[in-house]
Coordinates of C-alpha atoms in Angstrom, one line a residue:
Chain W
M1 CA -1.1 -39.7 88.0
K2 CA -1.5 -40.1 91.7
D3 CA -5.3 -39.7 91.8
K4 CA -6.4 -41.9 88.9
N5 CA -8.4 -43.9 91.4
S6 CA -10.4 -40.7 92.1
Y7 CA -10.9 -39.3 88.7
N8 CA -11.7 -41.5 85.7
V9 CA -12.8 -41.1 82.1
P10 CA -15.3 -42.9 79.8
D11 CA -13.9 -45.9 77.9
G12 CA -12.0 -44.9 74.8
Y13 CA -12.2 -41.2 75.7
F14 CA -8.7 -40.2 74.8
C15 CA -8.8 -41.9 71.3
G16 CA -12.0 -40.0 70.6
L17 CA -10.5 -36.8 72.0
E18 CA -7.5 -36.9 69.7
R19 CA -9.7 -37.5 66.7
R20 CA -12.0 -34.5 67.6
L21 CA -9.2 -32.2 68.3
S22 CA -7.5 -33.0 65.0
E23 CA -10.6 -31.7 63.2
I24 CA -10.1 -28.2 64.6
P25 CA -8.0 -26.8 61.8
Q26 CA -10.6 -27.8 59.2
M27 CA -13.5 -26.5 61.3
Q28 CA -11.7 -23.1 61.8
T29 CA -11.1 -22.8 58.0
E30 CA -14.7 -23.6 57.2
S31 CA -16.1 -21.2 59.8
R32 CA -13.9 -18.4 58.4
L33 CA -15.4 -18.9 54.9
S34 CA -18.9 -19.3 56.1
G35 CA -18.6 -16.2 58.2
F36 CA -18.5 -14.0 55.1
R37 CA -21.4 -15.8 53.5
R38 CA -23.5 -15.1 56.6
V39 CA -22.8 -11.4 56.3
E40 CA -23.2 -11.2 52.5
P41 CA -27.0 -10.7 52.4
Y42 CA -26.8 -7.9 54.9
L43 CA -24.1 -6.2 53.0
A44 CA -26.2 -6.4 49.8
L45 CA -29.2 -4.9 51.7
A46 CA -27.1 -2.1 53.0
A47 CA -25.7 -1.4 49.5
S48 CA -29.2 -1.2 48.0
F49 CA -30.4 1.2 50.7
I50 CA -27.4 3.5 50.0
A51 CA -28.2 3.3 46.2
I52 CA -31.8 4.2 46.8
F53 CA -30.8 7.1 49.0
I54 CA -28.3 8.5 46.4
L55 CA -30.8 8.2 43.5
G56 CA -33.5 9.8 45.6
T57 CA -31.3 12.7 46.5
V58 CA -30.3 13.2 42.9
F59 CA -33.9 13.1 41.7
L60 CA -35.1 15.6 44.4
N61 CA -32.3 18.0 43.5
K62 CA -33.2 18.0 39.8
T63 CA -37.0 18.5 40.4
T64 CA -36.6 21.3 43.0
A65 CA -33.9 23.3 41.3
G66 CA -36.3 26.3 40.4
E67 CA -37.3 26.9 44.0
D68 CA -33.9 28.1 44.8
N69 CA -34.2 31.2 42.6
D70 CA -36.1 33.3 45.3
Y71 CA -33.6 32.2 47.9
E72 CA -30.7 33.2 45.7
Q73 CA -32.4 36.6 45.1
F74 CA -32.6 37.2 48.8
L75 CA -29.1 35.8 49.3
Y76 CA -27.5 38.3 46.9
A77 CA -29.7 41.3 48.0
D78 CA -26.7 42.8 49.8
I79 CA -24.9 43.5 46.6
I80 CA -27.7 45.6 45.2
P81 CA -26.8 49.3 45.7
H82 CA -28.5 51.0 48.6
T83 CA -29.1 54.1 46.5
D84 CA -31.5 52.3 44.3
P85 CA -34.5 51.6 46.6
Y86 CA -36.6 50.5 43.6
A87 CA -34.1 47.7 42.9
I88 CA -34.6 46.5 46.5
F89 CA -38.3 46.9 46.9
G90 CA -39.5 46.8 43.3
S91 CA -40.3 43.9 41.2
D92 CA -40.8 43.0 37.6
E93 CA -44.5 42.8 38.0
S94 CA -46.5 46.0 37.6
E95 CA -48.0 47.2 40.8
E96 CA -49.8 50.3 41.9
A97 CA -47.5 53.1 42.9
I98 CA -47.8 54.4 46.5
T99 CA -49.4 57.9 46.4
D100 CA -48.8 60.8 48.8
E101 CA -52.3 60.3 50.2
D102 CA -51.4 56.7 51.0
L103 CA -48.4 57.9 52.9
V104 CA -50.3 60.5 54.8
N105 CA -53.0 58.1 55.8
Y106 CA -50.4 55.6 56.9
L107 CA -48.7 58.1 59.1
I108 CA -52.0 59.3 60.7
N109 CA -53.2 55.8 61.3
N110 CA -50.0 55.0 63.0
D111 CA -50.2 57.9 65.5
T112 CA -47.2 59.6 64.1
T113 CA -46.6 62.8 66.0
L114 CA -45.4 66.1 64.6
D115 CA -42.2 65.7 66.5
L116 CA -41.4 62.5 64.6
I117 CA -41.8 64.1 61.2
G118 CA -39.9 67.3 62.4
Y119 CA -42.7 69.6 61.4
E120 CA -42.0 73.2 62.4
T121 CA -44.7 75.7 62.7
E122 CA -44.2 79.3 62.4
E123 CA -45.2 81.1 65.4
Chain A
M1 CA 5.6 -22.4 57.5
D2 CA 2.6 -23.1 55.3
Q3 CA -0.9 -24.2 56.3
G4 CA 0.0 -27.9 55.9
G5 CA 3.0 -27.4 58.1
Y6 CA 1.0 -25.9 60.9
E7 CA -1.6 -28.6 60.6
K8 CA 1.1 -31.2 61.0
L9 CA 2.6 -29.4 64.0
F10 CA -0.8 -29.1 65.5
N11 CA -1.6 -32.7 65.1
Q12 CA 1.7 -33.6 66.8
I13 CA 0.8 -31.3 69.7
V14 CA -2.6 -33.1 70.0
K15 CA -0.9 -36.5 70.0
D16 CA 1.8 -35.5 72.5
Y17 CA -0.1 -33.3 74.9
S18 CA -3.9 -33.9 74.8
E19 CA -4.0 -36.5 77.6
R20 CA -1.5 -34.6 79.7
L21 CA -3.4 -31.4 79.4
Y22 CA -6.7 -33.2 80.1
W23 CA -5.4 -34.2 83.5
H24 CA -3.8 -30.8 84.2
V25 CA -7.2 -29.2 83.6
R26 CA -9.2 -31.9 85.3
H27 CA -7.3 -31.4 88.6
L28 CA -8.3 -27.8 88.5
V29 CA -11.9 -27.9 87.4
V30 CA -12.8 -31.4 88.8
S31 CA -15.7 -32.1 86.4
H32 CA -15.0 -34.4 83.4
E33 CA -17.6 -32.5 81.2
D34 CA -16.1 -29.1 82.0
T35 CA -12.7 -30.4 81.3
D36 CA -13.8 -31.8 77.9
D37 CA -15.3 -28.4 77.0
L38 CA -12.3 -26.5 78.1
L39 CA -9.9 -28.8 76.2
Q40 CA -11.7 -28.0 73.0
E41 CA -11.3 -24.2 73.6
I42 CA -7.7 -24.7 74.7
F43 CA -6.8 -26.5 71.5
M44 CA -8.7 -23.9 69.4
K45 CA -6.6 -21.2 71.0
I46 CA -3.4 -23.2 70.4
W47 CA -4.3 -23.6 66.7
A48 CA -5.1 -19.9 66.4
A49 CA -1.9 -18.9 68.2
L50 CA 0.4 -21.4 66.4
P51 CA 1.6 -18.9 63.7
S52 CA 2.8 -16.5 66.4
F53 CA 4.8 -19.1 68.3
R54 CA 8.4 -18.2 67.6
G55 CA 10.1 -20.8 69.8
E56 CA 11.0 -18.3 72.6
S57 CA 9.9 -21.0 75.0
Q58 CA 9.6 -24.7 74.8
L59 CA 6.5 -25.9 73.0
F60 CA 5.5 -27.8 76.2
T61 CA 5.7 -24.7 78.3
W62 CA 3.8 -22.6 75.8
V63 CA 1.0 -25.1 75.5
Y64 CA 0.7 -25.6 79.2
R65 CA 0.6 -21.8 79.7
I66 CA -2.4 -21.5 77.4
A67 CA -4.2 -24.4 79.1
T68 CA -3.5 -23.0 82.6
N69 CA -4.8 -19.5 81.7
E70 CA -8.0 -21.0 80.2
A71 CA -8.6 -23.1 83.2
L72 CA -8.0 -20.2 85.6
N73 CA -10.4 -18.0 83.6
F74 CA -13.0 -20.7 83.8
L75 CA -12.5 -21.0 87.6
N76 CA -12.7 -17.2 88.0
K77 CA -16.1 -17.2 86.3
K78 CA -17.2 -20.2 88.4
K79 CA -16.1 -18.4 91.5
V80 CA -18.3 -15.4 90.6
R81 CA -21.2 -17.7 89.9
A82 CA -20.7 -19.5 93.2
A83 CA -20.5 -16.2 95.1
L84 CA -23.9 -15.1 93.6
S85 CA -25.3 -18.2 95.2
F86 CA -23.5 -17.4 98.5
E87 CA -21.2 -20.4 98.0
S88 CA -17.4 -20.7 98.1
L89 CA -15.5 -22.0 95.1
G90 CA -14.4 -25.0 97.2
D91 CA -18.0 -26.0 98.1
N92 CA -19.0 -25.5 94.5
L93 CA -16.2 -27.8 93.2
A94 CA -17.1 -30.3 96.0
R95 CA -20.7 -30.4 94.8
T96 CA -19.5 -30.8 91.2
A97 CA -17.2 -33.7 92.2
E98 CA -20.1 -35.5 94.0
A99 CA -22.4 -35.0 91.0
D100 CA -19.7 -36.1 88.5
P101 CA -20.3 -39.7 87.3
Y102 CA -16.6 -39.9 86.5
F103 CA -15.5 -39.1 90.1
N104 CA -15.1 -42.2 92.3
G105 CA -13.3 -40.7 95.2
G106 CA -14.5 -40.7 98.8
K107 CA -15.1 -38.0 101.3
A108 CA -11.3 -37.5 101.7
E109 CA -10.8 -36.8 98.0
I110 CA -13.7 -34.4 98.0
E111 CA -12.3 -32.6 101.0
L112 CA -8.9 -32.5 99.3
S113 CA -10.4 -30.8 96.2
K114 CA -12.1 -28.3 98.6
A115 CA -8.8 -27.6 100.3
I116 CA -7.0 -27.1 97.0
A117 CA -9.8 -24.8 95.7
A118 CA -9.4 -22.7 98.9
L119 CA -5.7 -22.0 98.1
P120 CA -4.6 -18.7 96.5
K121 CA -4.2 -19.1 92.7
K122 CA -0.4 -19.5 92.6
Q123 CA -0.2 -22.0 95.5
R124 CA -3.0 -23.9 93.9
M125 CA -1.2 -24.2 90.6
V126 CA 2.1 -25.1 92.0
F127 CA 0.6 -27.7 94.3
I128 CA -1.4 -29.4 91.4
M129 CA 1.5 -29.4 89.0
R130 CA 4.0 -30.7 91.6
Y131 CA 1.8 -33.1 93.5
Y132 CA -0.4 -34.6 90.7
E133 CA 1.7 -34.0 87.6
D134 CA 5.2 -34.5 89.0
L135 CA 6.5 -31.4 87.1
S136 CA 9.9 -30.1 88.2
Y137 CA 10.1 -26.7 89.8
E138 CA 12.0 -25.5 86.7
E139 CA 9.2 -26.6 84.4
I140 CA 6.6 -25.0 86.7
S141 CA 8.7 -21.8 86.8
A142 CA 8.8 -21.6 83.0
I143 CA 5.0 -22.1 82.8
L144 CA 4.0 -19.7 85.6
G145 CA 6.8 -17.2 85.2
T146 CA 7.8 -17.4 88.9
S147 CA 11.3 -18.3 90.2
A148 CA 11.8 -21.9 91.2
G149 CA 12.8 -20.8 94.8
A150 CA 9.5 -18.9 95.2
L151 CA 7.6 -21.9 93.9
K152 CA 9.3 -24.2 96.4
A153 CA 8.1 -21.9 99.2
S154 CA 4.6 -21.7 97.7
Y155 CA 4.4 -25.5 97.5
H156 CA 5.5 -25.9 101.1
I157 CA 2.9 -23.4 102.3
A158 CA 0.2 -25.0 100.2
Y159 CA 1.0 -28.4 101.5
E160 CA 0.8 -27.2 105.2
K161 CA -2.5 -25.5 104.6
I162 CA -4.0 -28.6 103.0
K163 CA -2.8 -30.8 105.8
L164 CA -4.4 -28.5 108.3
F165 CA -7.7 -28.3 106.3
L166 CA -7.9 -32.1 106.1
A167 CA -7.1 -32.5 109.8
N168 CA -10.0 -30.2 110.6
N169 CA -12.5 -31.6 108.1
V170 CA -11.9 -35.3 107.6

């Protein structure tokens, strides 16, 4: 090389260089194997979190199954015939029936006018 | 080819080309330490790419192309780092040469490395490969993917630019 008097190298550099470069295939193989080993604990941790999540979801579903009944009642309310008001508004529990006096008091207390109830007076 | 075959081929490449590639890279990056680091990366890339080498080009051309690309990538990063310090690549390489314990050239050699660093990429490559490494234009053409005729023109222009630079600076 023309400029060997400008650039030089440490003594024995090229012998050492060949030896170091020849180790590359082995280094690459070892790093490929160790790469998985480095990731393995994180994969195990992620798998345990997923397992806990699934078990927790299953457990919660089993213990809260009864609470869905009211929701299902409401959900299927549309299929109850409209001609049966009691089926819509009634319940299995006994309750006091609404009297006519109750209805009158309600209407008066809510400022219901005669026009609204279509009351006709004979004149 | 099995793993053993690739290892054998790789070791042969190391034996045949490690020193040659060292000087090829050294002329570009100047510093011995940088060259040593780059060589490690270059040969790791060669090892990784060996299974995909199908013999479309000569092994020598293929290996040189990998080394050249790596050296140019390194210089591109160095150029950006130098620019952030308001310095040209040439000045940066000159500073590197002066600080390198394995550089024993004088002011003229430092100015020469600055002149080469100031050349456009292709002119720089063809000048180094022709002037320092005595590669033929056909060999350089196979490495750089440029016609031999264009390379001759590039070399001539690079030579004139360097002559002018040295006349003004040395």
